[in-house]
Each structure stands twice: as structure tokens, then as C-alpha cells.
PDB file of C-alpha atoms in Angstrom:
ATOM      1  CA  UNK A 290       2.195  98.888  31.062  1.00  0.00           C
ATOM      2  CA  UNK A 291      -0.203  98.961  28.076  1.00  0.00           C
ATOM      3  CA  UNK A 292      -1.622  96.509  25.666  1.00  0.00           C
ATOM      4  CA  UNK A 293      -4.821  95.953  24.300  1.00  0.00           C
ATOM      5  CA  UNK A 294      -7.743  98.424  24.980  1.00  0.00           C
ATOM      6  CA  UNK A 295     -10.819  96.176  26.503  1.00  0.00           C
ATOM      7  CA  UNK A 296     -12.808  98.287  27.043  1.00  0.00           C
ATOM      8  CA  UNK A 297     -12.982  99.140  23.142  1.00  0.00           C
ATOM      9  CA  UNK A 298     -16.271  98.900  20.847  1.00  0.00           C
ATOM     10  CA  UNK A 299     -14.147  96.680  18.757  1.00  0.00           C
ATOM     11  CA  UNK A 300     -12.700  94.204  21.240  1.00  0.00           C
ATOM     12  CA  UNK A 301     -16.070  93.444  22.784  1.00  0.00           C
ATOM     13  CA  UNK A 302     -17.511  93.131  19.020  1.00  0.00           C
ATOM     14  CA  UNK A 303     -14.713  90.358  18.449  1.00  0.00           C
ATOM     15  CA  UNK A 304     -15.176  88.578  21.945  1.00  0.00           C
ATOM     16  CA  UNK A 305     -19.287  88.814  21.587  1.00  0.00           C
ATOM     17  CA  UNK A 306     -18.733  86.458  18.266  1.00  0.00           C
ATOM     18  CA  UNK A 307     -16.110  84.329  19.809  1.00  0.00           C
ATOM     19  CA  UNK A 308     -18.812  83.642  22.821  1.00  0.00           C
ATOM     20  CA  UNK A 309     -22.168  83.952  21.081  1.00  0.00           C
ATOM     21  CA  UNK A 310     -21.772  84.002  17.151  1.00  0.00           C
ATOM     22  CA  UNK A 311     -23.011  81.613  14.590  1.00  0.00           C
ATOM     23  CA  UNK A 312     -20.343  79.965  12.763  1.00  0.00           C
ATOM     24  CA  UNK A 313     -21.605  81.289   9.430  1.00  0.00           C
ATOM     25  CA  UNK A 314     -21.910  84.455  11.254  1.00  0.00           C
ATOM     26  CA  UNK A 315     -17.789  84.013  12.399  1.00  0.00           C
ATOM     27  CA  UNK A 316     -16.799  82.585   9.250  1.00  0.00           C
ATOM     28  CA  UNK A 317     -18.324  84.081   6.098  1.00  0.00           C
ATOM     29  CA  UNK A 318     -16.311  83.168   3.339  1.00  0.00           C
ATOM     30  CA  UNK A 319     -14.885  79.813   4.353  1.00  0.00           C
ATOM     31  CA  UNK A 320     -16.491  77.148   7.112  1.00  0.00           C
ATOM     32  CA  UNK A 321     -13.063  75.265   6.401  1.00  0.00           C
ATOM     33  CA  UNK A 322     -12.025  76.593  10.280  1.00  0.00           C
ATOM     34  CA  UNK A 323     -15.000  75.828  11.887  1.00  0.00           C
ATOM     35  CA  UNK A 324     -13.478  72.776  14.438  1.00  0.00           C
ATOM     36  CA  UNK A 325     -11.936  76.139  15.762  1.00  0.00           C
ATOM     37  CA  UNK A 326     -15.127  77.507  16.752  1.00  0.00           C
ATOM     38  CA  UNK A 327     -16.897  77.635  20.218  1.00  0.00           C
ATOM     39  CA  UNK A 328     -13.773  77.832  22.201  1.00  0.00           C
ATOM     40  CA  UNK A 329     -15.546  79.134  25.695  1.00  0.00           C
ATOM     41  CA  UNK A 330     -18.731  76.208  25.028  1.00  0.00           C
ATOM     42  CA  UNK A 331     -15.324  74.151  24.818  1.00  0.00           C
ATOM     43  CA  UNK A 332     -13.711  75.413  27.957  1.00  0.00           C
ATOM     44  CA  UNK A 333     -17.279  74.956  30.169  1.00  0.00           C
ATOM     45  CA  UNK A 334     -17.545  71.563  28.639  1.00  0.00           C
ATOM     46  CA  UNK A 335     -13.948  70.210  30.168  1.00  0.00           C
ATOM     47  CA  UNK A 336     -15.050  71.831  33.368  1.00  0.00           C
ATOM     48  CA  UNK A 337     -18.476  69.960  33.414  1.00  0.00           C
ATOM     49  CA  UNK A 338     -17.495  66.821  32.684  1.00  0.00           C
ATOM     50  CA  UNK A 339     -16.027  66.843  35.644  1.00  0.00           C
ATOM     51  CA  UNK A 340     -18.654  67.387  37.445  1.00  0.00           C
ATOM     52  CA  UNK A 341     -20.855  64.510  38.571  1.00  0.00           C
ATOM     53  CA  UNK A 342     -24.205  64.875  38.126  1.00  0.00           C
ATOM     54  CA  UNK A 343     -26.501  67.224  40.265  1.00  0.00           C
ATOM     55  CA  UNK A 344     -27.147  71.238  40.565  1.00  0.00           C
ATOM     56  CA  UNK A 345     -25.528  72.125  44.058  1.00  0.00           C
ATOM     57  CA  UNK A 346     -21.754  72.771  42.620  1.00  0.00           C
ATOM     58  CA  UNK A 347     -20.346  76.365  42.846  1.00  0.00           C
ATOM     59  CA  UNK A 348     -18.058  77.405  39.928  1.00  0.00           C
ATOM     60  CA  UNK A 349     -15.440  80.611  39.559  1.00  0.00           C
ATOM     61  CA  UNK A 350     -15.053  81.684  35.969  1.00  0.00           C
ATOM     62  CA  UNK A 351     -11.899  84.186  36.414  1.00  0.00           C
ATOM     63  CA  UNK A 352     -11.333  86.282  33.564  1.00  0.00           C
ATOM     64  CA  UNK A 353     -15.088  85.655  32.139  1.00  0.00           C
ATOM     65  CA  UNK A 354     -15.116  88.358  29.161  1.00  0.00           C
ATOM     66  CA  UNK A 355     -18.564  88.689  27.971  1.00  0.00           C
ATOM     67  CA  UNK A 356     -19.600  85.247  29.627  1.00  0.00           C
ATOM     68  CA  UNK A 357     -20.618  82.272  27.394  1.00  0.00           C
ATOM     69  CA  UNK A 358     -18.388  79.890  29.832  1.00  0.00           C
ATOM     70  CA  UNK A 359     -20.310  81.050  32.691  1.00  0.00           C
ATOM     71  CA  UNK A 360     -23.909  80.410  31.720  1.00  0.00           C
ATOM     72  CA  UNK A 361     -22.761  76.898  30.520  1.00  0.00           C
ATOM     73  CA  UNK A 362     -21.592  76.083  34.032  1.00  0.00           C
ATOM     74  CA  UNK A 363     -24.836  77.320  34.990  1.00  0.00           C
ATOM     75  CA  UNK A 364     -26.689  74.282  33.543  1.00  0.00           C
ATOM     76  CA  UNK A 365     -25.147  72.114  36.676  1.00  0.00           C
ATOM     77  CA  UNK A 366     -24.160  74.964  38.988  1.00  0.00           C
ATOM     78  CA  UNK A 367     -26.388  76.554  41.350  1.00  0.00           C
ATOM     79  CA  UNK A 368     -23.785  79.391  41.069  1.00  0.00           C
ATOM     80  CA  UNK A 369     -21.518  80.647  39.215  1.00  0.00           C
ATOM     81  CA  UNK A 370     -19.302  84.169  40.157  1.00  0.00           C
ATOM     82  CA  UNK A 371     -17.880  85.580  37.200  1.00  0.00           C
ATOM     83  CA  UNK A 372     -15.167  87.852  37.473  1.00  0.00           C
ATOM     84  CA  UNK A 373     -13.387  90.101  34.794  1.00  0.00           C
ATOM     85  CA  UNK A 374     -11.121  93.062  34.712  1.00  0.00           C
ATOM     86  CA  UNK A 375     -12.844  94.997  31.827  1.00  0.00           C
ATOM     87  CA  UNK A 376     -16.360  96.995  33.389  1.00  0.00           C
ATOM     88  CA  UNK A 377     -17.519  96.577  29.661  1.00  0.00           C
ATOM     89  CA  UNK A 378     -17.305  92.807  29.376  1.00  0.00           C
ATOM     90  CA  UNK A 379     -18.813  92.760  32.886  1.00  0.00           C
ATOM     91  CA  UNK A 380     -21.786  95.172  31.672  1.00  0.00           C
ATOM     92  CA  UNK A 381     -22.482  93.285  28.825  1.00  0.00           C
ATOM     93  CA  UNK A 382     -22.628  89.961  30.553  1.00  0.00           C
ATOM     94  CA  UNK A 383     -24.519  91.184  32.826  1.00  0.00           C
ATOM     95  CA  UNK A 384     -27.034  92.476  30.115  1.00  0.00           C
ATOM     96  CA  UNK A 385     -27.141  88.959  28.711  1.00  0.00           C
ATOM     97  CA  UNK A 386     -27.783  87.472  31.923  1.00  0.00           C
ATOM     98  CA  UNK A 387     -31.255  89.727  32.586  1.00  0.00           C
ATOM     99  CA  UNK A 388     -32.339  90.389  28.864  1.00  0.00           C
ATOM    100  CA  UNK A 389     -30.877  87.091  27.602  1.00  0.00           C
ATOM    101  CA  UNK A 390     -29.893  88.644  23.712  1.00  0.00           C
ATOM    102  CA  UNK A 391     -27.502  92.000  23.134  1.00  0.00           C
ATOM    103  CA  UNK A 392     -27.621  93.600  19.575  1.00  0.00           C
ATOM    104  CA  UNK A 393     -23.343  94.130  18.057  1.00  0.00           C
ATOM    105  CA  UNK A 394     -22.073  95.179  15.173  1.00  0.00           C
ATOM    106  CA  UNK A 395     -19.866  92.920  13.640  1.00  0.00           C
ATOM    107  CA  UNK A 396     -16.692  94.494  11.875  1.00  0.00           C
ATOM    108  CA  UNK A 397     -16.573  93.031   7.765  1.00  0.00           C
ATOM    109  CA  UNK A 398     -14.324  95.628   6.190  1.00  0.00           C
ATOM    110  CA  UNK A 399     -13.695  99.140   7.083  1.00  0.00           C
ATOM    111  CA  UNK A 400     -16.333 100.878   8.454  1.00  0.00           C
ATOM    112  CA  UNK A 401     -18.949  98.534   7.356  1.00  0.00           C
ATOM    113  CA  UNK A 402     -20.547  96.646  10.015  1.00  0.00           C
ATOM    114  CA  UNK A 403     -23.365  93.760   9.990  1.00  0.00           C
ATOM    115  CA  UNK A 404     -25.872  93.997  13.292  1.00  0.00           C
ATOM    116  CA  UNK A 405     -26.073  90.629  14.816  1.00  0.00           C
ATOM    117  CA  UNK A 406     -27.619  89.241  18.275  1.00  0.00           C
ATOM    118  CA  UNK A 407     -26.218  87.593  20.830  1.00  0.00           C
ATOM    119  CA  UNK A 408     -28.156  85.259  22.752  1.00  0.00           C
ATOM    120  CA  UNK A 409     -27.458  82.797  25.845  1.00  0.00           C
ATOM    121  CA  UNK A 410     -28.448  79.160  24.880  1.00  0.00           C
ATOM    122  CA  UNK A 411     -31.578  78.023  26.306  1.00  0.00           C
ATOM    123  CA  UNK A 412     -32.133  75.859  29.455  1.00  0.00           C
ATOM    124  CA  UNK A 413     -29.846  77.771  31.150  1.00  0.00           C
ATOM    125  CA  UNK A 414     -30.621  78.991  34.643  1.00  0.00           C
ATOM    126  CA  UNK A 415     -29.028  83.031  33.679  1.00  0.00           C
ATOM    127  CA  UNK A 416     -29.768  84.225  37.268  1.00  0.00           C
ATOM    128  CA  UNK A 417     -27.302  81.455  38.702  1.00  0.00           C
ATOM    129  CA  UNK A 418     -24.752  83.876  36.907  1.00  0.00           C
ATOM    130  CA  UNK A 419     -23.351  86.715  39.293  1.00  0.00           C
ATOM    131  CA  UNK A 420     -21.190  88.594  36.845  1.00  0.00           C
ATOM    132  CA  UNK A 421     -19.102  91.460  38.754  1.00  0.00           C
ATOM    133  CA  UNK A 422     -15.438  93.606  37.908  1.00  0.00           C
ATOM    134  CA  UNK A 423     -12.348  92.620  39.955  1.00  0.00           C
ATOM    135  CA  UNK A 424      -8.869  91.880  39.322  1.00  0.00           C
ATOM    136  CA  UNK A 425      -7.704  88.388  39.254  1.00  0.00           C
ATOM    137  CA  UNK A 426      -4.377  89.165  40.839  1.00  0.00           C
ATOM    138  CA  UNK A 427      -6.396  90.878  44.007  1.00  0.00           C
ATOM    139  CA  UNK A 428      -9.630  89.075  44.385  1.00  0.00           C
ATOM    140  CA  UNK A 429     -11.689  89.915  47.158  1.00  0.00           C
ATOM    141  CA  UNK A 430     -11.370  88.121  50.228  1.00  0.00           C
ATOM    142  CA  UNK A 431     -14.892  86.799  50.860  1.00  0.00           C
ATOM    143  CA  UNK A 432     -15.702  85.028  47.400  1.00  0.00           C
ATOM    144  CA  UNK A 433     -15.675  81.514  49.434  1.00  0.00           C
ATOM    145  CA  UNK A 434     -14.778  78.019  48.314  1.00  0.00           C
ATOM    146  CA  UNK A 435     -15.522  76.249  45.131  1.00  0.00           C
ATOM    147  CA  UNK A 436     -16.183  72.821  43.224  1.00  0.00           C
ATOM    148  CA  UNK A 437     -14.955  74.411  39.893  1.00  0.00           C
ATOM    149  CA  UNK A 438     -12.475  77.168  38.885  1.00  0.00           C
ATOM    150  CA  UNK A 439     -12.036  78.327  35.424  1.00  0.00           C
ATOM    151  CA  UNK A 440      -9.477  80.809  33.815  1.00  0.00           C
ATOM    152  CA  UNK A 441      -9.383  81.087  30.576  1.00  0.00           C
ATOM    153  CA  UNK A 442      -6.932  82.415  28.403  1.00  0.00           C
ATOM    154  CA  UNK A 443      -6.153  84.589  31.374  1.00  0.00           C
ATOM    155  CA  UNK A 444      -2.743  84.299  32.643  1.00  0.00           C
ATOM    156  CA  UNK A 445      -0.694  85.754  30.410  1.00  0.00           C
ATOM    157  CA  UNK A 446      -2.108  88.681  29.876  1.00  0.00           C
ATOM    158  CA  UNK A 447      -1.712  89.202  33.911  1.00  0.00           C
ATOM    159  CA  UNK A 448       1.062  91.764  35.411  1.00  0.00           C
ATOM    160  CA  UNK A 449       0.851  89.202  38.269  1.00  0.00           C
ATOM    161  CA  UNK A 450       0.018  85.617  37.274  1.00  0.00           C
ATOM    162  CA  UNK A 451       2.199  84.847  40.827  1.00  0.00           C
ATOM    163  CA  UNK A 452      -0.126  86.326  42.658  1.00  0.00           C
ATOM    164  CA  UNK A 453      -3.470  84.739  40.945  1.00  0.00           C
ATOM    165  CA  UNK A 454      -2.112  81.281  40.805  1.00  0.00           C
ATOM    166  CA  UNK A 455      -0.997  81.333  44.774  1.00  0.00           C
ATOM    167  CA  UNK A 456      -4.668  81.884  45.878  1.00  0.00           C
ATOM    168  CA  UNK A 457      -5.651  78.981  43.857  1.00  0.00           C
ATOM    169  CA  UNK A 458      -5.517  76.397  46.019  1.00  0.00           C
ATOM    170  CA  UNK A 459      -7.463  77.912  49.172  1.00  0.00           C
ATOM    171  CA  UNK A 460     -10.369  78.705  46.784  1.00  0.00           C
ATOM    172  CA  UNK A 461     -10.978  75.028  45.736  1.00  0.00           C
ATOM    173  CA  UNK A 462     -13.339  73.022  48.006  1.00  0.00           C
ATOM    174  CA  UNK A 463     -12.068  69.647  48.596  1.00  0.00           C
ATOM    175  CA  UNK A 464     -12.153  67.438  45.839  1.00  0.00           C
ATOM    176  CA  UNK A 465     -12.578  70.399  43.696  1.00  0.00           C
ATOM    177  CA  UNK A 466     -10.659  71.148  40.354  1.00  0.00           C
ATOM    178  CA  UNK A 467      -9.571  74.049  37.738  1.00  0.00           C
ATOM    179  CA  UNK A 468      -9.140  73.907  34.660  1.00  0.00           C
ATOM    180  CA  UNK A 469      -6.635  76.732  33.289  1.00  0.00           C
ATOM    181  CA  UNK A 470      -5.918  77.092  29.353  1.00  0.00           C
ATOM    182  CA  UNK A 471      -3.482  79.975  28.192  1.00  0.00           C
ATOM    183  CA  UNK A 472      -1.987  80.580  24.352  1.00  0.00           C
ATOM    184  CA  UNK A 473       1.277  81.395  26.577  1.00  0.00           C
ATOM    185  CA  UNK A 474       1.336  84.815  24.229  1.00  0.00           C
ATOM    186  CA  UNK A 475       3.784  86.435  27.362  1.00  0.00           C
ATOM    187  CA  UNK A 476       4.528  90.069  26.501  1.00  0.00           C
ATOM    188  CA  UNK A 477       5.825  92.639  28.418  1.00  0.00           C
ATOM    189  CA  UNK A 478       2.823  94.904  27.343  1.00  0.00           C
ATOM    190  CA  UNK A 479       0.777  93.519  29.806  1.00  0.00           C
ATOM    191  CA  UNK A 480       3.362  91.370  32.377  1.00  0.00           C
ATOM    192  CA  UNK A 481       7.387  92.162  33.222  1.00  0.00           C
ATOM    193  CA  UNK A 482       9.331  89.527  32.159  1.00  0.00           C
ATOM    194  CA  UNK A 483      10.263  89.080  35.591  1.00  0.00           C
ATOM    195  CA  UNK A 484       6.616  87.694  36.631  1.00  0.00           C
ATOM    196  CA  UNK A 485       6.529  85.452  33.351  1.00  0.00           C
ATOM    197  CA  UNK A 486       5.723  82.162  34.040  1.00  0.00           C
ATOM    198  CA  UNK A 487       7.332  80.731  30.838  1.00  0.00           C
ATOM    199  CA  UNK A 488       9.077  81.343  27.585  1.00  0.00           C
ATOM    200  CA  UNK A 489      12.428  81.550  28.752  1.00  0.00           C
ATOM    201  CA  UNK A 490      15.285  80.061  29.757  1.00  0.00           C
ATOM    202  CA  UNK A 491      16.946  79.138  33.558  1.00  0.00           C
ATOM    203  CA  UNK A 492      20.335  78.069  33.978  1.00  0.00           C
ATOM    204  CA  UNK A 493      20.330  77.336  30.072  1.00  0.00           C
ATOM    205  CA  UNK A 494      17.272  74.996  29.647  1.00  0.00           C
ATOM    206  CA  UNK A 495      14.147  76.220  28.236  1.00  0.00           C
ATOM    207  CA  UNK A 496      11.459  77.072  30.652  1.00  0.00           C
ATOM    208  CA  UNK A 497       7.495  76.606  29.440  1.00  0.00           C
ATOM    209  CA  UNK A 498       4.267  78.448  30.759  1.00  0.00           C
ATOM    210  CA  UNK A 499       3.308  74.732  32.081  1.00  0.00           C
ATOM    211  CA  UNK A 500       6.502  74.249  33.732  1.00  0.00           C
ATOM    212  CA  UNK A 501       5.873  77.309  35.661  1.00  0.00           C
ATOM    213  CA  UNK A 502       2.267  76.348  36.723  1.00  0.00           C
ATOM    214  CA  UNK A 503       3.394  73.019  38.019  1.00  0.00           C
ATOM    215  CA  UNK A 504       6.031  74.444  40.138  1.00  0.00           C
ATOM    216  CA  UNK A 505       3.106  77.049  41.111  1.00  0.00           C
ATOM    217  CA  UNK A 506       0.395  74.762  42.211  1.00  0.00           C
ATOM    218  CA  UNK A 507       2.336  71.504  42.988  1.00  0.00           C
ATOM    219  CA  UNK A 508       1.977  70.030  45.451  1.00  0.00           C
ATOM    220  CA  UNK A 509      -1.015  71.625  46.761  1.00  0.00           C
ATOM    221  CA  UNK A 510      -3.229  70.488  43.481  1.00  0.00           C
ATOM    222  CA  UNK A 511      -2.367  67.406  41.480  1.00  0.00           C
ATOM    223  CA  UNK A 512      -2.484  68.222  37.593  1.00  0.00           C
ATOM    224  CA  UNK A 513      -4.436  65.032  36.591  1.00  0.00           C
ATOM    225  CA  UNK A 514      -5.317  65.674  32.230  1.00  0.00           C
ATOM    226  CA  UNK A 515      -3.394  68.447  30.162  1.00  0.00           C
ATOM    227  CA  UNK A 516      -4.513  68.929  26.271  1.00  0.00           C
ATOM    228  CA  UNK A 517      -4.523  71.629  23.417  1.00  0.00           C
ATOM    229  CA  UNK A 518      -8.121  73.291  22.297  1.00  0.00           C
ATOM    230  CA  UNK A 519      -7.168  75.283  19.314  1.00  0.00           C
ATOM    231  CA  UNK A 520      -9.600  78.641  18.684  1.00  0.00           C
ATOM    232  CA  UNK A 521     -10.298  81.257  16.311  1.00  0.00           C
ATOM    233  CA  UNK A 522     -11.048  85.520  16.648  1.00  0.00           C
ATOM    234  CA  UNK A 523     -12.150  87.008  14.222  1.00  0.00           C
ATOM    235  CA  UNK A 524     -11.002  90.519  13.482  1.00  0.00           C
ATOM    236  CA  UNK A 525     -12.919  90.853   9.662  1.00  0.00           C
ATOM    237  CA  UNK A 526     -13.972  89.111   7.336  1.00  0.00           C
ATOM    238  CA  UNK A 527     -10.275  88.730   5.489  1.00  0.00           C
ATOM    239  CA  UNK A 528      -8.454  88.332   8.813  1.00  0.00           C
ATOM    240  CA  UNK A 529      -8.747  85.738  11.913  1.00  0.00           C
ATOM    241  CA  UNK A 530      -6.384  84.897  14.918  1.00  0.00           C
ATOM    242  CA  UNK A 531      -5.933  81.372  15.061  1.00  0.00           C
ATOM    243  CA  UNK A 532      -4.240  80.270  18.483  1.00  0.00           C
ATOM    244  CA  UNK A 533      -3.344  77.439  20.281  1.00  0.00           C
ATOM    245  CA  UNK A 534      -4.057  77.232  23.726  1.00  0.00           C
ATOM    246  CA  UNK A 535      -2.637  74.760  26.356  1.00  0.00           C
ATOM    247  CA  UNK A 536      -4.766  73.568  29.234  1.00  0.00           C
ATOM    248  CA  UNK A 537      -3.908  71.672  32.237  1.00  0.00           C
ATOM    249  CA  UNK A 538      -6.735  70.355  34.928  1.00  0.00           C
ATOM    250  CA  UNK A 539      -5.399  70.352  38.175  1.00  0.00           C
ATOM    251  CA  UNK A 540      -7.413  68.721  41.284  1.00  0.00           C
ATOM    252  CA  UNK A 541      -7.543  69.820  45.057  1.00  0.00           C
ATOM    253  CA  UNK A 542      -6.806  66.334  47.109  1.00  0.00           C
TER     254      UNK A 542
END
């Protein structure tokens, strides 16, 4: 299968302004669209207000991209693995988490670029970030338990969401939870309709990507909030993604 290229210059350009950018640095010519912005600040916020108070929780951010999610669990987790598939996300992060900035180039038009910095927020414990390549649908075996599991816009761009959503439940500590948001953009680029977990239909009746994760994870987890958190890419100055993603916070009894 093919689909996008992450390990592109210009991917990692668009995801390093989705995670880190300004929002007069994302939106230049109108600030109209900026309730859109900080999607991943968004994500890590669901995820910690669920957390009581306190420093000793271990989080999984699966599918991390270039990491803004993870160093926000950081500020209440005295560890955080973060896990994605692309080895230039991972390197990147990983930058970010010992230098704390990383010079891009943003794309405006063309060729032209604009140089910008990334930076992780401050009063946030970066070395509580362990940032490392792996495939979601074949994690290693000894990553351990957790309070918090995140995946992000992850599923559907999968060949074997299956296979990642059936270890869920033996990763989650007790009384643990994961929050999982996905645009439910299913292609067969990247998954065969076969392993889809919505978007189409069974025995005539229209079958939805959440309709397929609760048959997944129930009854092992109990899906206790679900929502929408719309977000924003932007690919130049004249052209954005806008998206709509679905998330669903399930809890381990």
C-alpha cells in the first residue's frame, strides 16, 4: 500500500506548525480559524483532566508525530513513551526533547519558505519524554501498563487498526483510560477495506468508525465521554485542511 510520504521535508514542516506554531505563524492572512488551532495541546488536555492530581501517572502517546501531546502529559506524568511509525517525527521529537527549540521552514507559496522555531512550552519536565520508532499494530512486548493512552488521529491511517485496538485493554492499568480521536478519513492507500473499522455498510445498515471501536473494546473498557475537536493543517498560506475528528474516552474497570 502507499499513501502519504512521512518521512517528507514537507509533511514534518506541516505537522511542526500543527504541534508548535504560533497562530499568526499558522494563519497569516485570516485569524478567523483560529478555535481550530492547537489540536495536540487539545488532545493532552482531555487526557489530563482525567488525571487527578499528582506526578506518578505513566502515559502512552501512540502515533506521537513530532510530539507536542507528549510533553503536555509530561507536566503530570513522570513518564511518558512516545511511539511513532515515521524515524523523522521520532528524530525530531527527540531533538525537541534535549535542545528544547528546532529551526523549519514553513511552506508560503512555491518555493518560498519563512524559517520559524519550534519550541516545547515551559515547565515541562522534557526528559519524562522517551520518544522511540515502532509500529502501533506490533508494539513491543515489554512497554508495561499505563494510567493514560493516547492515539491520535491514528487509526485510520493503520493497515491494521484490529490489531492495535486488541492490545488496548492489557496496556491500561486499572482504573486507567484512553482517549482515541480519528477524522475516520479510511482509504485503502494506507488500510484494505477489509480491516476498516467504519464507513460502510453490514447487512444494509450503515456502519461508523465508532461503531467499530465499541464492538472492539467493549466490554473490556467502558466508553464513558465521546465529543468532536475540530483542527486545522496548514499546507500554504492559500490552502488549509480543516477536519473533524471524533473522539471517544474509554475507561479500564
Amino acid at each position: 500500500m502507499t499513501g502519504v510520504n512521512y518521512e517528507s521535508d514537507e509533511l514534518l514542516s506541516q505537522y511542526l506548525l500543527l504541534h508548535y506554531g504560533w497562530h499568526e505563524d499558522v494563519l497569516t492572512h485570516w485569524a478567523g480559524m483560529a478555535e481550530f488551532l492547537d489540536y495536540p495541546w487539545k488532545c493532552a488536555e482531555l487526557c489530563l483532566d482525567q488525571l487527578p492530581e499528582g506526578d506518578h501517572y505513566r502515559a502512552l502517546d501512540l502515533g506521537c508525530a513530532v510530539g507536542r501531546s507528549s510533553f503536555e502529559l509530561a507536566r503530570r506524568c513522570r513518564e511518558v513513551i512516545a511511539i511513532d511509525y515515521s524515524a523523522k517525527f521520532i528524530e525530531v521529537a527527540s531533538y525537541l526533547r534535549d535542545q528544547g527549540s528546532y529551526y523549519y521552514q514553513r511552506k508560503d507559496e512555491g518555493d518560498l519558505r519563512t524559517p520559524l522555531l519550534a519550541q516545547v512550552p515551559d515547565g515541562i519536565y522534557r526528559q519524562h519524554v522517551h520518544f522511540e520508532q515502532g509500529d502501533a499494530c506490533a508494539l513491543r512486548e515489554d512497554l508495561g501498563t499505563f494510567d493514560c493512552v493516547l492515539m491520535a488521529n491514528l487509526l485510520c491511517r493503520l493497515q491494521r487498526p484490529d490489531l492495535c485496538l486488541q492490545r488496548l485493554p492489557s496496556m491500561l492499568n486499572s482504573g486507567g483510560f484512553a482517549l482515541i480521536t480519528t477524522p475516520a478519513t479510511w482509504s485503502e492507500e494506507y488500510t484494505a477495506k477489509e480491516y476498516w473499522l467504519g464507513g460502510y455498510e453490514r447487512d444494509g445498515q450503515p456502519v461508523k468508525t465508532e461503531d467499530g471501536i465499541r464492538e472492539m473494546l467493549s466490554p473490556e473498557l467502558h466508553c464513558f465521554r465521546s465529543g468532536e475537536i475540530p483542527f486545522l493543517i496548514r499546507e500554504h498560506e492559500r490552502k488549509y485542511q480543516w477536519s473533524l475528528a471524533r473522539f471517544t474516552l474509554w475507561r479500564k474497570p
